CSV table of C-alpha atoms and ligand atoms in Angstrom, one decimal:
chain,number,residue,atom,x,y,z
S,1,UNK,CA,62.4,13.9,-80.2
S,2,UNK,CA,62.5,14.6,-76.5
S,3,UNK,CA,62.0,11.7,-74.7
S,4,UNK,CA,60.2,11.5,-71.6
S,5,UNK,CA,61.6,8.9,-68.7
S,6,UNK,CA,58.6,8.6,-66.0
S,7,UNK,CA,57.2,5.9,-63.8
S,8,UNK,CA,53.7,7.5,-64.6
S,9,UNK,CA,52.0,4.7,-66.4
S,10,UNK,CA,48.5,7.2,-67.3
S,11,UNK,CA,51.2,8.8,-69.8
S,12,UNK,CA,52.6,5.6,-71.2
S,13,UNK,CA,49.1,4.4,-71.9
S,14,UNK,CA,48.0,7.4,-73.7
S,15,UNK,CA,51.1,7.2,-76.2
S,16,UNK,CA,50.5,3.4,-76.2
S,17,UNK,CA,46.4,4.4,-77.2
S,18,UNK,CA,48.5,6.9,-79.4
S,19,UNK,CA,50.2,4.7,-81.7
S,20,UNK,CA,53.6,4.9,-80.2
S,21,UNK,CA,56.2,2.5,-79.4
S,22,UNK,CA,57.7,2.7,-75.7
S,23,UNK,CA,60.1,0.9,-73.7
S,24,UNK,CA,58.7,-1.2,-70.4
S,25,UNK,CA,60.1,-2.5,-67.6
S,26,UNK,CA,59.4,-6.3,-67.0
S,27,UNK,CA,61.1,-8.6,-64.3
S,28,UNK,CA,63.1,-10.2,-67.5
S,29,UNK,CA,64.3,-7.6,-69.4
S,30,UNK,CA,63.0,-4.1,-70.8
S,31,UNK,CA,60.5,-4.7,-73.3
S,32,UNK,CA,59.7,-1.8,-76.7
S,33,UNK,CA,56.0,-2.4,-76.7
S,34,UNK,CA,53.4,-1.4,-79.2
S,35,UNK,CA,49.5,-2.1,-79.4
S,36,UNK,CA,49.3,-5.5,-80.5
S,37,UNK,CA,46.3,-5.2,-82.8
S,38,UNK,CA,47.6,-2.1,-84.2
S,39,UNK,CA,49.8,-3.4,-87.2
S,40,UNK,CA,51.1,0.4,-88.0
S,41,UNK,CA,52.5,0.6,-84.0
S,42,UNK,CA,53.6,-3.2,-84.6
S,43,UNK,CA,55.7,-2.3,-87.6
S,44,UNK,CA,57.5,0.7,-85.6
S,45,UNK,CA,58.8,-2.0,-83.5
S,46,UNK,CA,60.7,-3.8,-86.0
S,47,UNK,CA,61.8,-0.5,-87.7
S,48,UNK,CA,63.2,0.5,-84.0
S,49,UNK,CA,64.8,-2.5,-83.7
S,50,UNK,CA,65.7,-2.8,-87.0
S,51,UNK,CA,64.3,-6.1,-86.5
S,52,UNK,CA,63.8,-9.1,-89.1
S,53,UNK,CA,60.3,-9.5,-90.1
S,54,UNK,CA,60.6,-12.9,-89.7
S,55,UNK,CA,61.7,-12.8,-86.2
S,56,UNK,CA,58.0,-13.2,-83.9
S,57,UNK,CA,57.2,-11.0,-81.2
S,58,UNK,CA,56.2,-11.9,-77.7
S,59,UNK,CA,52.4,-10.6,-76.6
S,60,UNK,CA,51.8,-9.6,-73.2
S,61,UNK,CA,49.0,-9.2,-71.2
S,62,UNK,CA,47.8,-8.8,-67.5
S,63,UNK,CA,45.8,-12.4,-66.6
S,64,UNK,CA,44.8,-16.3,-68.1
S,65,UNK,CA,41.2,-15.4,-68.6
S,66,UNK,CA,43.1,-12.4,-71.3
S,67,UNK,CA,44.9,-14.8,-72.9
S,68,UNK,CA,42.3,-17.5,-73.6
S,69,UNK,CA,40.9,-14.1,-75.9
S,70,UNK,CA,44.0,-14.1,-78.1
S,71,UNK,CA,44.5,-18.2,-78.3
S,72,UNK,CA,42.7,-21.3,-79.1
S,73,UNK,CA,42.9,-24.3,-76.9
S,74,UNK,CA,45.8,-23.9,-74.5
S,75,UNK,CA,47.3,-27.5,-74.2
S,76,UNK,CA,46.9,-28.3,-70.4
S,77,UNK,CA,50.2,-28.6,-69.4
S,78,UNK,CA,50.9,-25.3,-70.7
S,79,UNK,CA,48.1,-23.8,-68.7
S,80,UNK,CA,49.1,-25.6,-65.5
S,81,UNK,CA,52.8,-23.6,-66.2
S,82,UNK,CA,50.9,-20.7,-66.6
S,83,UNK,CA,48.6,-20.9,-63.4
S,84,UNK,CA,51.7,-21.5,-61.5
S,85,UNK,CA,54.3,-19.5,-62.5
S,86,UNK,CA,52.8,-16.1,-64.0
S,87,UNK,CA,52.9,-13.6,-63.6
S,88,UNK,CA,56.7,-14.4,-64.2
S,89,UNK,CA,59.3,-15.1,-66.7
S,90,UNK,CA,57.4,-17.9,-69.1
S,91,UNK,CA,56.1,-17.4,-72.5
S,92,UNK,CA,53.8,-20.2,-73.9
S,93,UNK,CA,53.5,-20.8,-77.7
S,94,UNK,CA,50.0,-21.4,-78.5
S,95,UNK,CA,47.8,-21.2,-81.5
S,96,UNK,CA,46.4,-17.6,-82.1
S,97,UNK,CA,42.8,-16.3,-83.0
S,98,UNK,CA,42.7,-14.1,-85.7
S,99,UNK,CA,42.7,-11.1,-83.9
S,100,UNK,CA,46.6,-11.6,-83.4
S,101,UNK,CA,47.7,-10.0,-86.5
S,102,UNK,CA,50.2,-12.2,-89.0
S,103,UNK,CA,52.8,-9.5,-88.5
S,104,UNK,CA,53.5,-10.3,-84.6
S,105,UNK,CA,53.3,-13.9,-85.7
S,106,UNK,CA,55.9,-13.3,-88.4
S,107,UNK,CA,53.1,-15.4,-90.4
S,108,UNK,CA,53.3,-18.2,-88.0
S,109,UNK,CA,50.0,-19.6,-86.9
S,110,UNK,CA,51.2,-19.9,-83.1
S,111,UNK,CA,51.5,-16.6,-80.7
S,112,UNK,CA,53.8,-16.2,-78.1
S,113,UNK,CA,52.2,-14.9,-74.5
S,114,UNK,CA,53.7,-14.3,-71.3
S,115,UNK,CA,52.5,-12.2,-68.3
S,116,UNK,CA,55.3,-10.1,-67.4
S,117,UNK,CA,55.4,-9.5,-63.2
S,118,UNK,CA,56.2,-6.1,-62.9
S,119,UNK,CA,53.8,-4.3,-60.9
S,120,UNK,CA,53.9,-0.7,-63.1
S,121,UNK,CA,53.7,-2.7,-66.2
S,122,UNK,CA,50.9,-4.8,-65.1
S,123,UNK,CA,48.7,-1.3,-63.9
S,124,UNK,CA,49.9,-0.2,-67.8
S,125,UNK,CA,48.0,-3.5,-69.2
S,126,UNK,CA,45.4,-3.1,-67.6
S,127,UNK,CA,44.7,0.4,-68.2
S,128,UNK,CA,44.5,-0.9,-71.7
S,129,UNK,CA,41.9,-2.6,-74.1
S,130,UNK,CA,44.7,-4.1,-76.4
S,131,UNK,CA,47.7,-6.2,-75.4
S,132,UNK,CA,51.4,-5.4,-75.8
S,133,UNK,CA,53.8,-7.2,-77.9
S,134,UNK,CA,57.4,-6.6,-77.1
S,135,UNK,CA,60.1,-7.6,-77.8
S,136,UNK,CA,63.7,-6.9,-75.7
S,137,UNK,CA,64.1,-2.9,-76.4
S,138,UNK,CA,67.7,-3.3,-77.7
S,139,UNK,CA,68.4,-2.8,-81.1
S,140,UNK,CA,68.5,-6.3,-83.2
S,141,UNK,CA,71.6,-8.4,-82.2
S,142,UNK,CA,72.8,-6.9,-78.9
S,143,UNK,CA,72.6,-8.0,-75.4
S,144,UNK,CA,69.2,-7.1,-73.9
S,145,UNK,CA,68.8,-4.3,-71.4
S,146,UNK,CA,67.8,-4.6,-67.5
S,147,UNK,CA,67.5,-0.8,-66.4
S,148,UNK,CA,66.1,2.1,-68.3
S,149,UNK,CA,69.2,4.0,-69.0
S,150,UNK,CA,70.1,1.0,-71.1
S,151,UNK,CA,67.2,1.6,-73.4
S,152,UNK,CA,67.9,5.3,-73.2
S,153,UNK,CA,71.6,4.9,-74.0
S,154,UNK,CA,70.5,2.7,-77.4
S,155,UNK,CA,67.1,4.0,-78.5
S,156,UNK,CA,66.5,7.1,-76.5
S,157,UNK,CA,66.3,9.2,-80.1
S,158,UNK,CA,63.6,6.4,-81.5
S,159,UNK,CA,60.8,6.7,-79.1
S,160,UNK,CA,59.0,8.9,-76.8
S,161,UNK,CA,59.2,7.4,-73.5
S,162,UNK,CA,60.4,4.5,-71.0
S,163,UNK,CA,58.6,4.1,-68.3
S,164,UNK,CA,60.8,3.7,-65.5
S,165,UNK,CA,60.8,0.5,-63.5
S,166,UNK,CA,64.0,0.1,-61.7
S,167,UNK,CA,66.1,-2.6,-62.3
S,168,UNK,CA,65.0,-5.9,-63.5
S,169,UNK,CA,64.9,-8.0,-60.9
S,170,UNK,CA,66.0,-11.7,-63.3
S,171,UNK,CA,67.7,-10.1,-66.0
S,172,UNK,CA,67.5,-13.0,-68.4
S,173,UNK,CA,64.9,-13.1,-71.0
S,174,UNK,CA,61.5,-15.6,-70.3
S,175,UNK,CA,61.9,-19.2,-70.7
S,176,UNK,CA,60.0,-20.4,-74.2
S,177,UNK,CA,57.9,-23.5,-74.1
S,178,UNK,CA,55.7,-25.0,-76.5
S,179,UNK,CA,54.4,-28.1,-77.3
S,180,UNK,CA,54.9,-30.6,-80.1
S,181,UNK,CA,52.1,-33.2,-80.4
S,182,UNK,CA,51.4,-34.5,-76.7
S,183,UNK,CA,55.3,-33.5,-75.9
S,184,UNK,CA,56.7,-29.9,-74.0
S,185,UNK,CA,59.2,-28.3,-75.8
S,186,UNK,CA,62.0,-25.6,-74.3
S,187,UNK,CA,62.8,-23.5,-77.1
S,188,UNK,CA,64.6,-21.1,-75.0
S,189,UNK,CA,66.3,-21.3,-71.8
S,190,UNK,CA,65.3,-18.2,-69.5
S,191,UNK,CA,64.6,-17.0,-65.9
S,192,UNK,CA,62.6,-19.6,-65.4
S,193,UNK,CA,64.7,-22.8,-64.8
S,194,UNK,CA,64.1,-26.1,-66.2
S,195,UNK,CA,64.0,-28.0,-62.9
S,196,UNK,CA,61.3,-25.9,-61.8
S,197,UNK,CA,59.1,-26.4,-64.9
S,198,UNK,CA,60.0,-30.0,-64.2
S,199,UNK,CA,59.0,-29.8,-60.8
S,200,UNK,CA,55.7,-29.0,-62.2
S,201,UNK,CA,54.8,-31.1,-65.1
S,202,UNK,CA,57.3,-33.6,-65.7
S,203,UNK,CA,60.3,-34.3,-68.1
S,204,UNK,CA,60.3,-31.5,-70.8
S,205,UNK,CA,62.2,-32.0,-74.5
S,206,UNK,CA,65.2,-28.9,-74.8
S,207,UNK,CA,65.3,-28.0,-78.3
S,208,UNK,CA,67.2,-24.6,-78.2
S,209,UNK,CA,68.8,-23.5,-81.5
S,210,UNK,CA,71.4,-21.3,-82.4
S,211,UNK,CA,69.2,-18.7,-83.0
S,212,UNK,CA,66.2,-17.6,-80.2
S,213,UNK,CA,64.0,-18.6,-83.1
S,214,UNK,CA,63.1,-22.2,-83.4
S,215,UNK,CA,61.0,-21.8,-86.5
S,216,UNK,CA,64.2,-20.3,-88.1
S,217,UNK,CA,67.1,-21.7,-86.9
S,218,UNK,CA,70.7,-20.6,-87.2
S,219,UNK,CA,69.7,-17.1,-88.0
S,220,UNK,CA,71.4,-15.4,-84.6
S,221,UNK,CA,74.7,-16.2,-84.9
S,222,UNK,CA,75.8,-13.4,-83.0
S,223,UNK,CA,73.3,-12.6,-80.8
S,224,UNK,CA,74.2,-10.7,-77.4
S,225,UNK,CA,77.3,-9.4,-78.9
S,226,UNK,CA,78.6,-7.1,-76.6
S,227,UNK,CA,80.8,-4.9,-78.4
S,228,UNK,CA,84.3,-6.3,-77.1
S,229,UNK,CA,85.2,-10.0,-78.2
S,230,UNK,CA,84.2,-12.3,-75.5
S,231,UNK,CA,86.2,-15.8,-74.9
S,232,UNK,CA,84.5,-18.8,-72.8
S,233,UNK,CA,86.0,-21.5,-71.3
S,234,UNK,CA,88.9,-22.2,-69.6
S,235,UNK,CA,89.8,-19.2,-68.1
S,236,UNK,CA,93.5,-19.4,-67.2
S,237,UNK,CA,94.5,-21.2,-70.5
S,238,UNK,CA,92.3,-18.3,-72.3
S,239,UNK,CA,94.4,-15.8,-70.3
S,240,UNK,CA,98.1,-17.0,-71.6
S,241,UNK,CA,96.9,-16.7,-75.3
S,242,UNK,CA,96.3,-13.1,-74.3
S,243,UNK,CA,99.5,-11.8,-72.8
S,244,UNK,CA,99.9,-8.2,-73.4
S,245,UNK,CA,96.5,-7.5,-74.1
S,246,UNK,CA,94.1,-5.8,-71.5
S,247,UNK,CA,92.0,-8.7,-70.5
S,248,UNK,CA,88.6,-8.6,-68.5
S,249,UNK,CA,86.8,-10.9,-66.6
S,250,UNK,CA,83.3,-11.7,-65.6
S,251,UNK,CA,82.7,-14.7,-63.1
S,252,UNK,CA,80.5,-16.3,-60.5
S,253,UNK,CA,82.9,-15.3,-57.3
S,254,UNK,CA,85.9,-13.9,-56.9
S,255,UNK,CA,88.0,-16.8,-59.1
S,256,UNK,CA,91.0,-16.5,-60.3
S,257,UNK,CA,93.1,-14.4,-58.2
S,258,UNK,CA,96.1,-15.6,-59.1
S,259,UNK,CA,95.9,-13.6,-62.4
S,260,UNK,CA,95.9,-9.7,-63.5
S,261,UNK,CA,92.7,-8.6,-64.7
S,262,UNK,CA,92.3,-5.1,-65.8
S,263,UNK,CA,88.9,-5.3,-65.1
S,264,UNK,CA,86.9,-7.5,-63.1
S,265,UNK,CA,83.0,-8.2,-63.1
S,266,UNK,CA,81.9,-10.6,-60.2
S,267,UNK,CA,78.3,-11.1,-61.1
S,268,UNK,CA,77.6,-12.9,-57.2
S,269,UNK,CA,80.2,-12.4,-54.2
S,270,UNK,CA,78.5,-15.3,-52.5
S,271,UNK,CA,77.9,-17.6,-55.2
S,272,UNK,CA,74.4,-16.8,-55.8
S,273,UNK,CA,73.0,-17.7,-59.0
S,274,UNK,CA,69.7,-15.7,-59.4
S,275,UNK,CA,71.9,-12.9,-58.3
S,276,UNK,CA,74.5,-13.6,-61.0
S,277,UNK,CA,71.7,-13.4,-64.0
S,278,UNK,CA,70.2,-10.1,-62.4
S,279,UNK,CA,73.8,-8.5,-62.8
S,280,UNK,CA,75.3,-10.4,-66.2
S,281,UNK,CA,73.8,-8.2,-69.0
S,282,UNK,CA,74.5,-4.8,-67.3
S,283,UNK,CA,78.3,-6.4,-66.7
S,284,UNK,CA,78.4,-7.1,-70.3
S,285,UNK,CA,77.5,-3.9,-71.1
S,286,UNK,CA,79.8,-2.1,-69.3
S,287,UNK,CA,82.9,-3.4,-70.6
S,288,UNK,CA,82.7,-1.3,-73.7
S,289,UNK,CA,83.0,2.0,-71.7
S,290,UNK,CA,86.5,0.4,-69.7
S,291,UNK,CA,89.9,-0.4,-70.9
S,292,UNK,CA,89.6,-3.4,-72.0
S,293,UNK,CA,90.7,-5.5,-75.0
S,294,UNK,CA,88.8,-8.7,-74.6
S,295,UNK,CA,86.1,-10.6,-72.1
S,296,UNK,CA,87.0,-13.4,-71.1
S,297,UNK,CA,84.3,-15.7,-69.0
S,298,UNK,CA,84.3,-19.5,-67.4
S,299,UNK,CA,81.3,-21.7,-67.8
S,300,UNK,CA,78.4,-21.5,-65.0
S,301,UNK,CA,77.4,-24.1,-63.1
S,302,UNK,CA,75.2,-26.2,-65.3
S,303,UNK,CA,72.0,-25.8,-63.4
S,304,UNK,CA,69.1,-24.0,-62.4
S,305,UNK,CA,69.6,-20.4,-64.3
S,306,UNK,CA,73.4,-21.7,-64.3
S,307,UNK,CA,72.2,-23.2,-67.9
S,308,UNK,CA,70.6,-19.7,-69.0
S,309,UNK,CA,73.8,-17.4,-68.4
S,310,UNK,CA,75.9,-20.0,-70.0
S,311,UNK,CA,73.4,-20.1,-73.1
S,312,UNK,CA,73.7,-16.1,-73.2
S,313,UNK,CA,77.7,-16.2,-72.8
S,314,UNK,CA,77.9,-19.1,-75.6
S,315,UNK,CA,75.4,-16.7,-78.0
S,316,UNK,CA,77.7,-13.7,-76.8
S,317,UNK,CA,81.0,-15.5,-77.2
S,318,UNK,CA,83.4,-15.3,-80.2
S,319,UNK,CA,82.8,-18.5,-82.2
S,320,UNK,CA,85.8,-20.4,-82.7
T,401,TXA,O1,61.7,-12.0,-71.3
T,401,TXA,C1,61.0,-11.8,-72.2
T,401,TXA,O2,60.2,-12.7,-73.2
T,401,TXA,C2,61.1,-10.0,-73.1
T,401,TXA,C3,60.3,-9.3,-72.3
T,401,TXA,C4,60.7,-8.1,-73.2
T,401,TXA,O3,59.1,-9.9,-72.5
T,401,TXA,N1,60.8,-10.5,-74.3
T,401,TXA,C5,61.7,-11.0,-75.3
T,401,TXA,O4,61.4,-10.7,-76.4
T,401,TXA,O5,63.1,-11.5,-75.0
T,401,TXA,P1,62.5,-11.1,-77.9
T,401,TXA,O6,61.2,-10.6,-78.8
T,401,TXA,O7,63.4,-10.5,-77.8
T,401,TXA,O8,62.5,-12.7,-78.0
T,401,TXA,C6,61.3,-13.6,-77.9
T,401,TXA,C7,61.8,-14.6,-78.9
T,401,TXA,C8,62.2,-14.4,-80.4
T,401,TXA,O9,63.4,-14.4,-80.6
T,401,TXA,C9,60.9,-15.4,-80.9
T,401,TXA,O10,62.1,-16.2,-82.2
T,401,TXA,C10,60.3,-15.9,-79.9
T,401,TXA,O11,60.7,-15.5,-79.1
T,401,TXA,N2,58.7,-16.6,-80.3
T,401,TXA,C11,58.1,-15.4,-80.2
T,401,TXA,N3,57.3,-15.7,-80.7
T,401,TXA,C12,57.1,-16.9,-81.5
T,401,TXA,C13,56.0,-17.5,-82.2
T,401,TXA,N4,55.0,-17.3,-82.3
T,401,TXA,N5,56.6,-18.9,-82.5
T,401,TXA,C14,57.9,-19.2,-82.3
T,401,TXA,N6,59.4,-18.2,-81.8
T,401,TXA,C15,58.6,-17.2,-80.9
T,402,MG,MG1,65.7,-9.7,-77.6
């Protein structure tokens, strides 16, 4: 299949109308999108990604009005979050209407919905009379793509188009929130920080499972696997354990200057956590091509987007 890489949303819309699966940009990561109302198209997403059917998909739309067409009784606090942060890196879990096929939600009665903050994808969504379901556009279990080229590298021979929206500005997947009774529960740390959410609606409960799927705990032990083994923790101590090896480093700023690394990825020279988040996945990917045996990383400050970065580093790391 010859692949189209372009910014042309009309071409993208036509492919989606024809039932195809294409790569789309969002502010968080690139998605692998299909018509959420077309079961055969949704099926193709699972095939292209090699994703198990028990892992549900997020539905993307362009406005809060539209969400009401896909979901029943959106709880007030979740609505408040959507009003405040959408379009943006937040996904809400709400009771689905029958119009959303079961394959999208893996048979669950709730659907994840979000309004992505990317001008091309918002324009695309407005041209369509159906919403798009889209997981991150990586083969199942790998690091999410933050550029069109990342999508092409891993899935380019399986899809007809990647809508080229440049680099993802946030660089971490959306934060997922839902309700249990009258409590707001956060199931995935992501591009919207816990602090921003709590400043808006008060204290939330955090329930992060080993997997990103609250309904299927423990299933994704090796999620976000980079190609090389990554060790997270006390960098100088870990360094001493890998004598004779070519050791790479991921760090926020230029730290550990006394150690000699074969390759160093500094995510934000000025120590800006949001900038570091935007650079994280590309940095994880970039090691594979280099002369590195192991990657070391230290925990990031456990606040703001640092929490989500730590979550992704933990998932990417070798479990001891
Ligand atoms: O930022 C994002 O959310 C990106 C972009 C493309 O929008 N999408 C994304 O999708 O990260 P994905 O499929 O890679 O991760 C979504 C996670 C899944 O692992 C799934 O377990 C959870 O969201 N999820 C989706 N729908 C759900 C539902 N109805 N109930 C519980 N969990 C759900
Ligand atoms: Mg994913």
